[in-house]
Coordinates of C-alpha atoms and ligand atoms in Angstrom, one line a residue:
X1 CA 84.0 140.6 173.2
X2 CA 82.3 143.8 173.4
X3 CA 79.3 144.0 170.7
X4 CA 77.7 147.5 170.3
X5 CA 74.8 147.8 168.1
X6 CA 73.9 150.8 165.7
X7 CA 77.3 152.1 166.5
X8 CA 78.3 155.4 164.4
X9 CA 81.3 155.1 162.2
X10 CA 81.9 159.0 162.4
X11 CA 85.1 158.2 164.2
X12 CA 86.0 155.3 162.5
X13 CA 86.7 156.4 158.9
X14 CA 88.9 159.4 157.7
X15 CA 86.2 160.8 155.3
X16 CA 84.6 161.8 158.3
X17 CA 81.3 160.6 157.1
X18 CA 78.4 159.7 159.8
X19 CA 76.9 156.7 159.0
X20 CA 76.0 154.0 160.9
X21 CA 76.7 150.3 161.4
X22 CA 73.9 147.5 162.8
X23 CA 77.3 145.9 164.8
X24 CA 80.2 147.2 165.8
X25 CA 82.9 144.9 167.5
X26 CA 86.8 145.9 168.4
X27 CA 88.7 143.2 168.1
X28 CA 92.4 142.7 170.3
X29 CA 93.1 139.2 169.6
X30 CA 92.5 136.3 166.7
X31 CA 90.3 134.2 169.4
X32 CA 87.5 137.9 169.4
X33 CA 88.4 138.1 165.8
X34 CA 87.0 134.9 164.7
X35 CA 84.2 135.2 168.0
X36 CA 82.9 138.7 165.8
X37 CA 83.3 136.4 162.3
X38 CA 80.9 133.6 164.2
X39 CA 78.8 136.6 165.1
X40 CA 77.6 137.5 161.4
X41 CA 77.5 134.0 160.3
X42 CA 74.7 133.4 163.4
X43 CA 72.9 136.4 162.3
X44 CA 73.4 136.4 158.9
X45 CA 74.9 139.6 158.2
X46 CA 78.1 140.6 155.9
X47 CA 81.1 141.0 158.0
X48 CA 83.9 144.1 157.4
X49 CA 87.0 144.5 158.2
X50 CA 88.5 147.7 158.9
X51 CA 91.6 149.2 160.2
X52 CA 91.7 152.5 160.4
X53 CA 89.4 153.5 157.8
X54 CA 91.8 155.7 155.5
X55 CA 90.6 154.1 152.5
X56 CA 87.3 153.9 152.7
X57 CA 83.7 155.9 151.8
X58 CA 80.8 154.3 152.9
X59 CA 77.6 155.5 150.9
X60 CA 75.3 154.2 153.2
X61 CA 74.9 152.8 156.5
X62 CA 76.4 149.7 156.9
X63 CA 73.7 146.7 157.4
X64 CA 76.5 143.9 158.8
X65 CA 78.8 143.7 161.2
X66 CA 82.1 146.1 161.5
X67 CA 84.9 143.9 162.7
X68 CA 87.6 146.6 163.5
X69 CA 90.9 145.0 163.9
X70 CA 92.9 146.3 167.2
X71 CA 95.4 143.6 167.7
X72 CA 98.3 145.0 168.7
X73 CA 102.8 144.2 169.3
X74 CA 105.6 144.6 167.6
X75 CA 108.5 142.6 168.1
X76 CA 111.8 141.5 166.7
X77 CA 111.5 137.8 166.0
X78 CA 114.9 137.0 164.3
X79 CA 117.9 139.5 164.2
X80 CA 121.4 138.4 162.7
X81 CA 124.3 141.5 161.6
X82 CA 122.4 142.2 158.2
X83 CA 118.6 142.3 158.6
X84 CA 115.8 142.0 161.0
X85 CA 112.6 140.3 160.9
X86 CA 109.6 142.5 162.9
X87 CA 106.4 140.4 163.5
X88 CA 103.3 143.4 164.3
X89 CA 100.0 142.9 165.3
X90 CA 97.3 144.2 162.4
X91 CA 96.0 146.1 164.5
X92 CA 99.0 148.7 164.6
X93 CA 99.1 151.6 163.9
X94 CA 101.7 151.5 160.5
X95 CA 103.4 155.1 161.5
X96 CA 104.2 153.8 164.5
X97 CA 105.7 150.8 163.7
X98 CA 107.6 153.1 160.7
X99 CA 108.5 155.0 163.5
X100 CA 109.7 152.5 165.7
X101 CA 112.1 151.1 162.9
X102 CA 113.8 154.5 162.3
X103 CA 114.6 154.9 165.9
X104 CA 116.2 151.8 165.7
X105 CA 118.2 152.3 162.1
X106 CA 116.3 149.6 160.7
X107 CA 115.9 150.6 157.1
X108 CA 113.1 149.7 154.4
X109 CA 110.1 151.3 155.7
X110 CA 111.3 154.8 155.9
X111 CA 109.8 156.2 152.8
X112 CA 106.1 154.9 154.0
X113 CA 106.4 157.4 156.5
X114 CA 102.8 159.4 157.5
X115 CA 100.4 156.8 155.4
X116 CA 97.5 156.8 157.9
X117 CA 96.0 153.1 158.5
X118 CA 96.9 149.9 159.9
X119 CA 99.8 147.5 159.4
X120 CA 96.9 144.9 158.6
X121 CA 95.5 147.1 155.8
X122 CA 99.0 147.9 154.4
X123 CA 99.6 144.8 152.0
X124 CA 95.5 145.2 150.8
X125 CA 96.6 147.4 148.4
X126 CA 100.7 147.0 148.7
X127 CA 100.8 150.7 149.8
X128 CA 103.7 153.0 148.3
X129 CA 104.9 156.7 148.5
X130 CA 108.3 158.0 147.4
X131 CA 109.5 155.6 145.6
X132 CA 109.2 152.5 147.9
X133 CA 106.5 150.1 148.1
X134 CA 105.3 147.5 151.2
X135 CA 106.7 144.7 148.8
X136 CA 109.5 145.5 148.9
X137 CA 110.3 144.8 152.7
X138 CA 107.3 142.0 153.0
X139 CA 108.0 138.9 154.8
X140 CA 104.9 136.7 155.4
X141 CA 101.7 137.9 156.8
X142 CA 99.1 135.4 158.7
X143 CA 95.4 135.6 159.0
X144 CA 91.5 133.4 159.4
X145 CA 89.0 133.2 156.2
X146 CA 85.9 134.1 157.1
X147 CA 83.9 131.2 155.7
X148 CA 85.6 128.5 157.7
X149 CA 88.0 130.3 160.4
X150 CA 91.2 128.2 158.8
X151 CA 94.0 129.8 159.5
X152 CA 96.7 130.6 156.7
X153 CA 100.5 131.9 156.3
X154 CA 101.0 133.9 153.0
X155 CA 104.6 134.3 151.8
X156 CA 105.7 137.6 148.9
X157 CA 105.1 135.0 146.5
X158 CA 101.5 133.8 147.4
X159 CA 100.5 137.6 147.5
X160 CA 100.5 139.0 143.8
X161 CA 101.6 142.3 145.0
X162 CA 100.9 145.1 142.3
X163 CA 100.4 148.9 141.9
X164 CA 97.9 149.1 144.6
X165 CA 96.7 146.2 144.9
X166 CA 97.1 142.4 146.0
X167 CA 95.3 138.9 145.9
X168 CA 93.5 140.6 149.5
X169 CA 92.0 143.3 147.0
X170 CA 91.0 140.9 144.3
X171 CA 90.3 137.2 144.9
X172 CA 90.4 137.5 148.6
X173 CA 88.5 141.0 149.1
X174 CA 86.2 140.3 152.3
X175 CA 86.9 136.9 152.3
X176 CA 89.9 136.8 154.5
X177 CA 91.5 139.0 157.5
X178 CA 95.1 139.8 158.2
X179 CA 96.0 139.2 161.9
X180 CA 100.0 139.6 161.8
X181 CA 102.4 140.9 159.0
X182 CA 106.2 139.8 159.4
X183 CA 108.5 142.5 157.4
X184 CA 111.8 142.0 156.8
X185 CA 114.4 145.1 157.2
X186 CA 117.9 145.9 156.5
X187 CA 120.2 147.1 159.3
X188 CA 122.4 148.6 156.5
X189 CA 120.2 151.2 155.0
X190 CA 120.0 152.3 151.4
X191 CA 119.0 155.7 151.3
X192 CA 116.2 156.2 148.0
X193 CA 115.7 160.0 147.2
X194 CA 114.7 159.3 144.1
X195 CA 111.2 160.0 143.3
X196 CA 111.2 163.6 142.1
X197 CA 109.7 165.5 145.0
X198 CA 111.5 164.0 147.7
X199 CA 114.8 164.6 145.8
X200 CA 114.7 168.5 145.3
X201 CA 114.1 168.1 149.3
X202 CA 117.0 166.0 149.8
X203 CA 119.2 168.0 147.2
X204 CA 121.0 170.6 149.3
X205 CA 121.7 167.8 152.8
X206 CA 125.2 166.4 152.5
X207 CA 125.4 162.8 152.2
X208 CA 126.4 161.9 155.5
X209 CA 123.4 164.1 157.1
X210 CA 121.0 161.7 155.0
X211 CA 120.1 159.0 157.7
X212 CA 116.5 157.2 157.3
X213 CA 115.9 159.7 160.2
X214 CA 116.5 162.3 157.9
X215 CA 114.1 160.9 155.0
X216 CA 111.3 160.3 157.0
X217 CA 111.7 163.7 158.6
X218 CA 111.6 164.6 154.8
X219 CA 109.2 162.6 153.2
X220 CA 106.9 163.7 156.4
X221 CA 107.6 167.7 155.6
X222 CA 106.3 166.7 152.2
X223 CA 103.2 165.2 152.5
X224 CA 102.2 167.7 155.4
X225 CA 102.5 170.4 152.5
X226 CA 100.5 168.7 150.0
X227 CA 98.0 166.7 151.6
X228 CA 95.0 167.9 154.2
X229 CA 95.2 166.5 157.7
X230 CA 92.3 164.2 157.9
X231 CA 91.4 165.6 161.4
X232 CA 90.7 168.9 160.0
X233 CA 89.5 167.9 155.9
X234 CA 87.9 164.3 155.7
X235 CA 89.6 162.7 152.3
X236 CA 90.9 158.9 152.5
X237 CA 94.6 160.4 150.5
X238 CA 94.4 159.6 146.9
X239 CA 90.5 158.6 145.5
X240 CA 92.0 157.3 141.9
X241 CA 95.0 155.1 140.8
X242 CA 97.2 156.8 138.8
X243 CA 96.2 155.4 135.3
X244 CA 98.7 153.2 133.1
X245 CA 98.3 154.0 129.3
X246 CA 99.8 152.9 126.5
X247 CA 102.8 154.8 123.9
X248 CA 100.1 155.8 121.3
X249 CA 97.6 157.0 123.8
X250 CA 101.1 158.8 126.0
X251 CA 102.2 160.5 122.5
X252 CA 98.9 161.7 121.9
X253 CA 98.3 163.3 125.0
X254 CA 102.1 164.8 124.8
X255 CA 101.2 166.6 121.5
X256 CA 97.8 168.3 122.9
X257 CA 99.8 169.1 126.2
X258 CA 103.7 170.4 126.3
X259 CA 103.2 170.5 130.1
X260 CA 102.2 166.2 130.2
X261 CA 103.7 164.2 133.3
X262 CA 104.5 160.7 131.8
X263 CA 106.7 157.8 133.9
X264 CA 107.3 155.1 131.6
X265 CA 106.6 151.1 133.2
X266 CA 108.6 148.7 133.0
X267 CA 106.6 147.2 130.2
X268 CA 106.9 150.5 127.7
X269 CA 103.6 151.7 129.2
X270 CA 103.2 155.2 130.1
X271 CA 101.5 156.1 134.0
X272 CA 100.2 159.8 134.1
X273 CA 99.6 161.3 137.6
X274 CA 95.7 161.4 137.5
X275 CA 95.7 164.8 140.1
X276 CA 97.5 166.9 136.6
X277 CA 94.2 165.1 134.7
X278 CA 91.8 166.4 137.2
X279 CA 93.5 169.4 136.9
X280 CA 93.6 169.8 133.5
X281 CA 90.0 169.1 133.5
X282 CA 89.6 171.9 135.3
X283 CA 88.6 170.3 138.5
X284 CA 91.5 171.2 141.0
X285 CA 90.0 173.0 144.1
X286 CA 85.9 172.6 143.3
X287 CA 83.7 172.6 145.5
X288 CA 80.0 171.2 145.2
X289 CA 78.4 171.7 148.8
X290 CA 80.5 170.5 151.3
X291 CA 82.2 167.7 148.9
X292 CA 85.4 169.0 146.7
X293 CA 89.2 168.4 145.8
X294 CA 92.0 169.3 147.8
X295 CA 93.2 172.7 146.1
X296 CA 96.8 171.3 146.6
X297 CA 96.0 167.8 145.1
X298 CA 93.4 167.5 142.7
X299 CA 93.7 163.9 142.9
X300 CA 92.4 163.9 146.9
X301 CA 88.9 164.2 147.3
X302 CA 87.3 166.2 150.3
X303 CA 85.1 166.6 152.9
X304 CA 85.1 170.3 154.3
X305 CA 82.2 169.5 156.4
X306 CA 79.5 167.5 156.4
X307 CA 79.4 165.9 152.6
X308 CA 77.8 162.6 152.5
X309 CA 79.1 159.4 151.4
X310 CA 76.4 159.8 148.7
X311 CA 77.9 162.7 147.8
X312 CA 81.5 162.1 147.3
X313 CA 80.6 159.4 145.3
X314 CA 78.7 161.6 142.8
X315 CA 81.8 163.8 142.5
X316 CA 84.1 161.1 142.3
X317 CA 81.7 159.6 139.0
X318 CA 81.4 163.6 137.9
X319 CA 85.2 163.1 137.6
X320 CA 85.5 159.8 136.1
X321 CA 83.1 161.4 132.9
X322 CA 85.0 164.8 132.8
X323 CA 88.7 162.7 132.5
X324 CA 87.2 160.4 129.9
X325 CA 86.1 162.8 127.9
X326 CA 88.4 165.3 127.8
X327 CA 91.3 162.3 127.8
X328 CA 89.7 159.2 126.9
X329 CA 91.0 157.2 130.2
X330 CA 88.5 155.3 132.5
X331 CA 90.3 156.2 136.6
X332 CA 89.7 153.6 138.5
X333 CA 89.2 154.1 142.1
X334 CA 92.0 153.5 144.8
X335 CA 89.3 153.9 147.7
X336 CA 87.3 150.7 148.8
X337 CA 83.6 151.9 148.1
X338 CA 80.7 150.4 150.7
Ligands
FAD1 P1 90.9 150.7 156.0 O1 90.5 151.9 155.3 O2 90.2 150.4 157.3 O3 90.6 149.4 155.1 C1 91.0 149.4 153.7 C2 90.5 148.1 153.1 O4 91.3 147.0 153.6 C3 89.1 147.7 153.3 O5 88.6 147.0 152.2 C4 89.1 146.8 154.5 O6 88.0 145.9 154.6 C5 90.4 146.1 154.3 N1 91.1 145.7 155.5 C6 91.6 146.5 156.5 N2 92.2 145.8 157.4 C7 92.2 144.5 157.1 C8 92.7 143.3 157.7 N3 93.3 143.3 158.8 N4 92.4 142.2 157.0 C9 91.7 142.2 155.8 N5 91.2 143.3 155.3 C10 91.4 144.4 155.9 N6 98.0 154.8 150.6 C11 99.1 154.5 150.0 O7 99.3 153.4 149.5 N7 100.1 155.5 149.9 C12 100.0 156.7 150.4 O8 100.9 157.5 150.2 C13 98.8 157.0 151.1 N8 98.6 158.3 151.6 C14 97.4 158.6 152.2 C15 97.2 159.8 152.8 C16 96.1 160.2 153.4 C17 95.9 161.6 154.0 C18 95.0 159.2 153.6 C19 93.8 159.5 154.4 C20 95.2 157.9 153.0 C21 96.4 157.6 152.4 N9 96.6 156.3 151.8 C22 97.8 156.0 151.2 C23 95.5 155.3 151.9 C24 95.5 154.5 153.2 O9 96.2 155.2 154.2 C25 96.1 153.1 153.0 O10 95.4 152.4 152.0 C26 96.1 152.3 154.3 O11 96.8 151.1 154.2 C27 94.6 152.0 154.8 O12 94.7 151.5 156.1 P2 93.4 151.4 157.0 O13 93.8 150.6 158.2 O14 92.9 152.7 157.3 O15 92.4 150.5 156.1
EPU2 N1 100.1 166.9 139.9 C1 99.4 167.9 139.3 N2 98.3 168.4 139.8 C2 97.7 167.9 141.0 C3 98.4 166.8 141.6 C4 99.6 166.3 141.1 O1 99.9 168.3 138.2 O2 96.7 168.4 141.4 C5 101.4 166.4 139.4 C6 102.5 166.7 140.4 O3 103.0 168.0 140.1 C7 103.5 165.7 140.1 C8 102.7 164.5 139.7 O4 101.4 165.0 139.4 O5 104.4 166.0 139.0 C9 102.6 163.4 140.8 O6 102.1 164.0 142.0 P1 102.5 163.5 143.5 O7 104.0 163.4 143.6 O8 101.7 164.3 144.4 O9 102.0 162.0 143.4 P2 100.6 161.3 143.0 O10 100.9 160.5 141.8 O11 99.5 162.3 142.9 C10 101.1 159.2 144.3 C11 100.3 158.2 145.2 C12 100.3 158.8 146.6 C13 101.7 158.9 147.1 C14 102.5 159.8 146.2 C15 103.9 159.9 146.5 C16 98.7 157.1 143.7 C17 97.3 156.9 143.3 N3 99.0 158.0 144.6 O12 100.4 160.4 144.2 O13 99.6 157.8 147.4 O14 101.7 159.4 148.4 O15 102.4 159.4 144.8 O16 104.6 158.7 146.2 O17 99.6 156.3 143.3 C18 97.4 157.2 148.2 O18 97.6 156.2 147.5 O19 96.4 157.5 148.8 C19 98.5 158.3 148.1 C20 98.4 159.4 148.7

């Protein structure tokens, strides 16, 4: 186990912001995961988990020990004619292993296509693009909890998957780390073009062109035209959920705007993309120092430079009062704050 101390975390998370952690230790196995979990308890210090830091903005240095998750495999652990079961290491990287499904026609996963991050941080917050969501092929995932290193199996059930989130961002948050995730594909593929975007793309490709290969190829084209490459812009994708309001609060908004996006829930609620709020509050493309939002997606906050944590997090709050305001809706943040 390799522990580095005062380690920077320039590399390590997507908002490209340099702060520093007191320990630093890369984890390829369960056995060095729990060795780095012993680690903090001996000296006292807070552990964190990350993956590949894509939803993250740390504010400050970080005065505890980075456990980053590098265990890595995929592999097919059941097969019959309809589905397959894949069993990944959480240390994967999850385009890769969305990659390594389409090549092999297993369908499920396709629409996840491009989401930076690990397969370990993908049922945190149940990620989703396109119209499909990681519950929707989960099998089981395994991992330790920190305070006594048992080990546990969690089942879809066990999970409380929801719009961006999960018991591992609620009840669990820091107190429990992924180690495996089991999905479960379909070797007869459904092709979903529904979600708006990825439908106009789809519209003029003749059915029997439109392969998974063919919707990740699409669903990739899309989000490389609407959201910056985190090499180049530091932003950790979208920094608010898209809020849920209900009809009152949707009909009000309707009348004072013509142009309103509204998706109705399933429970007669009304979601309303937070990037057209920003937007409408003006706030699509501004720029305070080096900190911003993208000027394709309001809803993606930026990094052109050298912004601190500190002040992202200003502009994120700036945000927050400018869309309650002018719209009377609290956003809630997406992006794990530290
Ligand atoms: P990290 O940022 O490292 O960690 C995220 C959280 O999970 C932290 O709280 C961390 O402590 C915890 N964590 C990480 N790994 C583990 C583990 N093994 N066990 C326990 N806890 C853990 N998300 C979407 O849902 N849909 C999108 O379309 C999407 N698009 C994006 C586009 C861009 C350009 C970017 C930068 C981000 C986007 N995201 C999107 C957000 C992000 O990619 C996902 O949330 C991803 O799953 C985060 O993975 P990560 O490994 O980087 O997690
Ligand atoms: N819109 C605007 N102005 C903007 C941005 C968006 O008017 O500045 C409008 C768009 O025109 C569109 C609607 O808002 O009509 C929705 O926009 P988009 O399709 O880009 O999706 P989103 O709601 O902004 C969500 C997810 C993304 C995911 C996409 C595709 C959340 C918080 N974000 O974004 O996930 O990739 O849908 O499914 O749910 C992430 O979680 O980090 C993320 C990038």
């Amino acid at each position: 186990m390799n522990i580095i101390e005062n380690k920077s975390l320039l590399k390590y998370n997507t908002f490209n912001v340099d702060v520093n952690s007191e320990y630093f230790i890369e984890c390829n196995s369960k056995e060095e995961i729990k060795g780095a979990i012993k680690l903090a308890d001996e000296k006292i210090l807070p552990p964190l988990i990350l993956g590949g830091g894509s939803n993250i903005l740390f504010t400050k240095d970080f005065e505890g020990v980075v456990i980053k998750n590098s265990i890595k495999g995929i592999e097919v652990i059941e097969e019959t004619d309809e589905h397959v079961l894949i069993k990944c290491g959480a240390g994967e990287i999850w385009d890769n292993l969305v990659e390594f499904c389409v090549e092999k026609n297993f369908g499920g996963i396709e629409n996840l296509s491009l989401i930076p991050g690990t397969v370990g941080a993908a049922p945190i917050q149940n990620i989703g693009a396109y119209g499909a969501e990681l519950k929707d092929v989960f099998y089981s995932l395994t991992g330790v909890f920190l305070s006594n290193l048992q080990e546990k199996v969690f089942y879809e059930k066990d999970c409380k998957f929801g719009y961006r989130c999960s018991i591992f961002k609620d009840e669990l948050k820091n107190k429990f780390v992924i180690t495996e995730v089991v999905l479960k594909l379909t070797k007869n593929p459904l092709i979903n073009t529904d979600y708006s975007s990825l439908a106009k793309a789809a519209f003029d490709i003749p059915s029997e062109e439109l392969t998974i290969k063919k919707v990740s190829e699409l669903v990739k084209q899309i989000r490389r035209s609407k959201l910056p490459d985190t090499k180049e812009i530091g932003n950790a994708g979208s920094f608010f959920k898209n809020p849920i309001v209900d009809k009152n609060h949707a009909e009000k908004i309707k009348l004072e705007f013509t142009d309103s996006i509204q998706y109705e829930t399933e429970d007669g609620q009304f979601k309303i993309p937070a990037g057209w709020l920003i937007e409408k509050c003006g706030l699509k493309g501004m720029r305070v120092g080096d900190s911003g939002t993208y000027d394709k997606q309001a809803l993606v906050l930026v990094n052109h430079g050298k912004a601190s944590g500190q002040e992202i997090y200003k502009l994120a709050e700036f945000i927050r009062k400018q869309v309650s305001f002018n719209f009377n809706i609290n956003l809630e943040a997406e992006v794990n704050i530290i």
